[in-house]
PDB file of C-alpha atoms in Angstrom:
ATOM      1  CA  TYR X   1     116.524 189.237  46.889  1.00 54.00           C
ATOM      2  CA  LEU X   2     114.713 192.163  48.520  1.00 58.00           C
ATOM      3  CA  LYS X   3     117.920 194.197  48.414  1.00 67.00           C
ATOM      4  CA  ARG X   4     118.050 193.641  44.635  1.00 68.00           C
ATOM      5  CA  ILE X   5     114.481 194.885  44.290  1.00 64.00           C
ATOM      6  CA  ARG X   6     115.189 197.931  46.454  1.00 67.00           C
ATOM      7  CA  LYS X   7     118.292 198.704  44.368  1.00 71.00           C
ATOM      8  CA  LEU X   8     116.238 198.501  41.154  1.00 69.00           C
ATOM      9  CA  PHE X   9     113.657 200.857  42.632  1.00 66.00           C
ATOM     10  CA  ASP X  10     116.343 203.308  43.694  1.00 69.00           C
ATOM     11  CA  GLN X  11     117.877 203.271  40.218  1.00 66.00           C
ATOM     12  CA  ILE X  12     114.630 203.904  38.401  1.00 65.00           C
ATOM     13  CA  GLU X  13     113.452 206.489  40.954  1.00 66.00           C
ATOM     14  CA  LYS X  14     116.322 208.746  39.870  1.00 64.00           C
ATOM     15  CA  LYS X  15     114.896 208.761  36.315  1.00 62.00           C
ATOM     16  CA  LYS X  16     111.373 209.866  37.281  1.00 64.00           C
ATOM     17  CA  GLU X  17     112.107 213.613  37.029  1.00 64.00           C
ATOM     18  CA  ASN X  18     114.636 213.629  34.181  1.00 69.00           C
ATOM     19  CA  ASN X  19     113.154 211.048  31.839  1.00 71.00           C
ATOM     20  CA  PRO X  20     109.548 210.070  32.653  1.00 68.00           C
ATOM     21  CA  VAL X  21     109.192 207.841  29.580  1.00 73.00           C
ATOM     22  CA  GLN X  22     112.253 205.793  30.503  1.00 74.00           C
ATOM     23  CA  TYR X  23     111.066 205.779  34.123  1.00 74.00           C
ATOM     24  CA  LYS X  24     107.764 204.203  33.066  1.00 78.00           C
ATOM     25  CA  ARG X  25     109.564 201.565  30.958  1.00 82.00           C
ATOM     26  CA  ASP X  26     111.852 200.742  33.863  1.00 81.00           C
ATOM     27  CA  LEU X  27     108.907 200.605  36.253  1.00 83.00           C
ATOM     28  CA  ILE X  28     107.150 198.107  33.995  1.00 89.00           C
ATOM     29  CA  SER X  29     110.240 195.920  33.589  1.00 88.00           C
ATOM     30  CA  THR X  30     110.850 196.015  37.362  1.00 86.00           C
ATOM     31  CA  ALA X  31     107.244 195.032  38.025  1.00 91.00           C
ATOM     32  CA  GLU X  32     107.484 192.151  35.562  1.00 93.00           C
ATOM     33  CA  PHE X  33     110.781 191.019  37.085  1.00 90.00           C
ATOM     34  CA  PHE X  34     109.326 191.121  40.589  1.00 89.00           C
ATOM     35  CA  GLN X  35     106.168 189.323  39.412  1.00 94.00           C
ATOM     36  CA  GLN X  36     108.259 186.511  37.912  1.00 94.00           C
ATOM     37  CA  GLU X  37     110.291 186.219  41.132  1.00 92.00           C
ATOM     38  CA  LEU X  38     107.056 185.839  43.115  1.00 92.00           C
ATOM     39  CA  LYS X  39     105.742 183.230  40.678  1.00 95.00           C
ATOM     40  CA  ASP X  40     109.017 181.299  40.770  1.00 95.00           C
ATOM     41  CA  ASN X  41     109.091 181.374  44.581  1.00 93.00           C
ATOM     42  CA  GLN X  42     105.425 180.841  45.361  1.00 93.00           C
ATOM     43  CA  THR X  43     104.549 179.625  48.828  1.00 91.00           C
ATOM     44  CA  ASN X  44     102.930 176.301  49.621  1.00 91.00           C
ATOM     45  CA  THR X  45      99.818 178.223  50.648  1.00 92.00           C
ATOM     46  CA  GLU X  46      99.667 179.905  47.232  1.00 93.00           C
ATOM     47  CA  LYS X  47     100.061 176.543  45.482  1.00 94.00           C
ATOM     48  CA  LEU X  48      97.294 175.014  47.583  1.00 91.00           C
ATOM     49  CA  PHE X  49      95.009 178.017  47.054  1.00 92.00           C
ATOM     50  CA  LYS X  50      95.548 177.835  43.279  1.00 94.00           C
ATOM     51  CA  ALA X  51      94.541 174.168  43.368  1.00 93.00           C
ATOM     52  CA  LYS X  52      91.392 175.049  45.332  1.00 91.00           C
ATOM     53  CA  LEU X  53      90.423 177.736  42.808  1.00 93.00           C
ATOM     54  CA  LYS X  54      91.042 175.347  39.908  1.00 93.00           C
ATOM     55  CA  GLY X  55      88.929 172.688  41.630  1.00 91.00           C
ATOM     56  CA  LEU X  56      86.091 175.201  41.957  1.00 91.00           C
ATOM     57  CA  ASN X  57      86.496 176.282  38.298  1.00 92.00           C
ATOM     58  CA  VAL X  58      87.122 179.861  39.389  1.00 92.00           C
ATOM     59  CA  LYS X  59      89.195 181.819  36.889  1.00 94.00           C
ATOM     60  CA  TYR X  60      92.093 183.717  38.407  1.00 96.00           C
ATOM     61  CA  GLU X  61      95.237 185.655  37.634  1.00 96.00           C
ATOM     62  CA  PHE X  62      98.143 184.796  39.902  1.00 97.00           C
ATOM     63  CA  GLN X  63     100.478 187.611  40.994  1.00 96.00           C
ATOM     64  CA  ARG X  64      98.628 190.271  38.991  1.00 96.00           C
ATOM     65  CA  ILE X  65     100.420 193.577  38.488  1.00 96.00           C
ATOM     66  CA  ILE X  66      98.350 196.690  39.186  1.00 94.00           C
ATOM     67  CA  TYR X  67      99.947 199.933  38.060  1.00 91.00           C
ATOM     68  CA  ASP X  68      99.513 203.313  39.646  1.00 86.00           C
ATOM     69  CA  LYS X  69     101.044 206.433  38.147  1.00 78.00           C
ATOM     70  CA  PHE X  70     104.533 206.056  39.652  1.00 76.00           C
ATOM     71  CA  LYS X  71     104.356 202.691  41.405  1.00 84.00           C
ATOM     72  CA  PHE X  72     102.852 199.254  41.160  1.00 90.00           C
ATOM     73  CA  TYR X  73     101.302 196.591  43.317  1.00 91.00           C
ATOM     74  CA  ILE X  74     101.330 192.860  42.840  1.00 94.00           C
ATOM     75  CA  VAL X  75      98.337 191.110  44.331  1.00 95.00           C
ATOM     76  CA  ASP X  76      98.378 187.405  45.091  1.00 95.00           C
ATOM     77  CA  PHE X  77      95.209 186.558  43.163  1.00 96.00           C
ATOM     78  CA  TYR X  78      92.740 188.446  41.034  1.00 96.00           C
ATOM     79  CA  LEU X  79      89.415 186.809  40.179  1.00 94.00           C
ATOM     80  CA  PRO X  80      88.243 188.752  37.102  1.00 93.00           C
ATOM     81  CA  GLU X  81      84.699 187.345  37.023  1.00 90.00           C
ATOM     82  CA  TYR X  82      84.171 188.710  40.519  1.00 91.00           C
ATOM     83  CA  GLY X  83      86.426 191.759  40.286  1.00 91.00           C
ATOM     84  CA  LEU X  84      87.962 190.395  43.475  1.00 92.00           C
ATOM     85  CA  VAL X  85      91.500 190.711  44.790  1.00 93.00           C
ATOM     86  CA  VAL X  86      92.506 187.921  47.174  1.00 93.00           C
ATOM     87  CA  GLU X  87      95.531 188.461  49.381  1.00 91.00           C
ATOM     88  CA  LEU X  88      97.034 185.585  51.359  1.00 91.00           C
ATOM     89  CA  ASP X  89      98.680 186.933  54.469  1.00 80.00           C
ATOM     90  CA  GLY X  90     101.624 185.108  56.000  1.00 73.00           C
ATOM     91  CA  GLY X  91     102.681 185.437  59.610  1.00 60.00           C
ATOM     92  CA  TYR X  92     104.459 188.767  59.194  1.00 58.00           C
ATOM     93  CA  HIS X  93     101.106 190.401  58.370  1.00 52.00           C
ATOM     94  CA  THR X  94     100.206 190.173  62.070  1.00 59.00           C
ATOM     95  CA  VAL X  95     102.953 192.650  63.007  1.00 59.00           C
ATOM     96  CA  ASN X  96     101.512 196.139  63.622  1.00 66.00           C
ATOM     97  CA  LYS X  97     103.850 197.846  61.148  1.00 71.00           C
ATOM     98  CA  GLN X  98     102.823 195.421  58.389  1.00 67.00           C
ATOM     99  CA  LYS X  99      99.136 195.700  59.307  1.00 72.00           C
ATOM    100  CA  PHE X 100      99.424 199.455  58.792  1.00 80.00           C
ATOM    101  CA  LYS X 101     101.167 198.964  55.419  1.00 80.00           C
ATOM    102  CA  ASP X 102      98.414 196.518  54.406  1.00 77.00           C
ATOM    103  CA  GLN X 103      95.763 199.107  55.284  1.00 84.00           C
ATOM    104  CA  LEU X 104      97.516 201.757  53.176  1.00 85.00           C
ATOM    105  CA  ARG X 105      97.833 199.289  50.306  1.00 86.00           C
ATOM    106  CA  THR X 106      94.127 198.474  50.542  1.00 86.00           C
ATOM    107  CA  VAL X 107      93.246 202.188  50.410  1.00 87.00           C
ATOM    108  CA  ASP X 108      95.444 202.602  47.322  1.00 88.00           C
ATOM    109  CA  LEU X 109      93.900 199.570  45.601  1.00 91.00           C
ATOM    110  CA  VAL X 110      90.400 200.906  46.280  1.00 88.00           C
ATOM    111  CA  LYS X 111      91.417 204.277  44.805  1.00 90.00           C
ATOM    112  CA  LEU X 112      92.617 202.399  41.709  1.00 91.00           C
ATOM    113  CA  GLY X 113      89.202 200.785  41.323  1.00 90.00           C
ATOM    114  CA  TYR X 114      89.815 197.471  43.092  1.00 90.00           C
ATOM    115  CA  LYS X 115      87.040 197.844  45.647  1.00 86.00           C
ATOM    116  CA  ARG X 116      86.581 194.147  46.328  1.00 88.00           C
ATOM    117  CA  LEU X 117      89.335 192.706  48.474  1.00 88.00           C
ATOM    118  CA  LEU X 118      89.432 189.498  50.491  1.00 87.00           C
ATOM    119  CA  ARG X 119      92.284 188.908  52.924  1.00 86.00           C
ATOM    120  CA  LEU X 120      92.877 185.408  54.256  1.00 85.00           C
ATOM    121  CA  ASP X 121      95.641 184.500  56.639  1.00 83.00           C
ATOM    122  CA  ASN X 122      97.689 181.517  55.485  1.00 84.00           C
ATOM    123  CA  ILE X 123      96.233 179.172  58.090  1.00 82.00           C
ATOM    124  CA  LYS X 124      92.653 179.917  57.025  1.00 80.00           C
ATOM    125  CA  ALA X 125      93.588 179.781  53.324  1.00 81.00           C
ATOM    126  CA  GLU X 126      95.126 176.334  53.775  1.00 80.00           C
ATOM    127  CA  LYS X 127      92.369 174.855  55.916  1.00 81.00           C
ATOM    128  CA  ILE X 128      89.274 176.380  54.347  1.00 79.00           C
ATOM    129  CA  PHE X 129      86.994 173.834  52.751  1.00 76.00           C
ATOM    130  CA  ASP X 130      86.116 174.351  49.094  1.00 76.00           C
ATOM    131  CA  LEU X 131      82.456 175.007  49.918  1.00 75.00           C
ATOM    132  CA  ASP X 132      83.403 177.628  52.514  1.00 83.00           C
ATOM    133  CA  LEU X 133      85.852 179.230  50.092  1.00 84.00           C
ATOM    134  CA  MET X 134      83.126 179.466  47.468  1.00 84.00           C
ATOM    135  CA  LYS X 135      80.843 181.110  50.060  1.00 85.00           C
ATOM    136  CA  GLU X 136      83.584 183.672  50.802  1.00 84.00           C
ATOM    137  CA  ILE X 137      84.037 184.391  47.090  1.00 84.00           C
ATOM    138  CA  GLU X 138      80.292 184.588  46.454  1.00 82.00           C
ATOM    139  CA  LYS X 139      79.957 187.351  49.048  1.00 81.00           C
ATOM    140  CA  PHE X 140      81.174 189.374  46.063  1.00 77.00           C
ATOM    141  CA  PRO X 141      78.573 188.804  43.310  1.00 72.00           C
ATOM    142  CA  MET X 142      79.878 188.020  39.858  1.00 71.00           C
ATOM    143  CA  LEU X 143      80.279 191.019  37.603  1.00 66.00           C
ATOM    144  CA  LYS X 144      77.928 191.112  34.636  1.00 57.00           C
ATOM    145  CA  LYS X 145      79.464 189.966  31.410  1.00 45.00           C
ATOM    146  CA  LEU X 146      80.351 192.918  29.209  1.00 37.00           C
ATOM    147  CA  ASN X 147      79.007 191.265  26.064  1.00 38.00           C
ATOM    148  CA  ALA X 148      75.929 189.657  27.630  1.00 38.00           C
TER     149      ALA X 148
END
């Protein structure tokens, strides 16, 4: 699975210089493909977290694609009313190399305007009570409605 994604990236990377328009189209289709793979293979923690958000009536986008100029990120959850990205971190996020990658990703997301980010490890995400989850979310005040 990951080898397929890497191969797709390698193929479209070759087009960046020669054909930037086609590169962008390929980047978008790769992002959408990868997003669908993540949705189709969601973890039990993601399923449980979705149920918690639904129970709290918190609107969310699952596996949201965020585009940068020549790359993209897919975040686990985006809560538009709060402007909040929520990342659920599995066990491999405790490895130093992955922690460093997560820090770089966070810096990039902030540069792209996603300044509100909440990281929960899977164990906490699964065991957190709804009230405590709402307290975590409410640390990030709701954004004012644009048409209010």
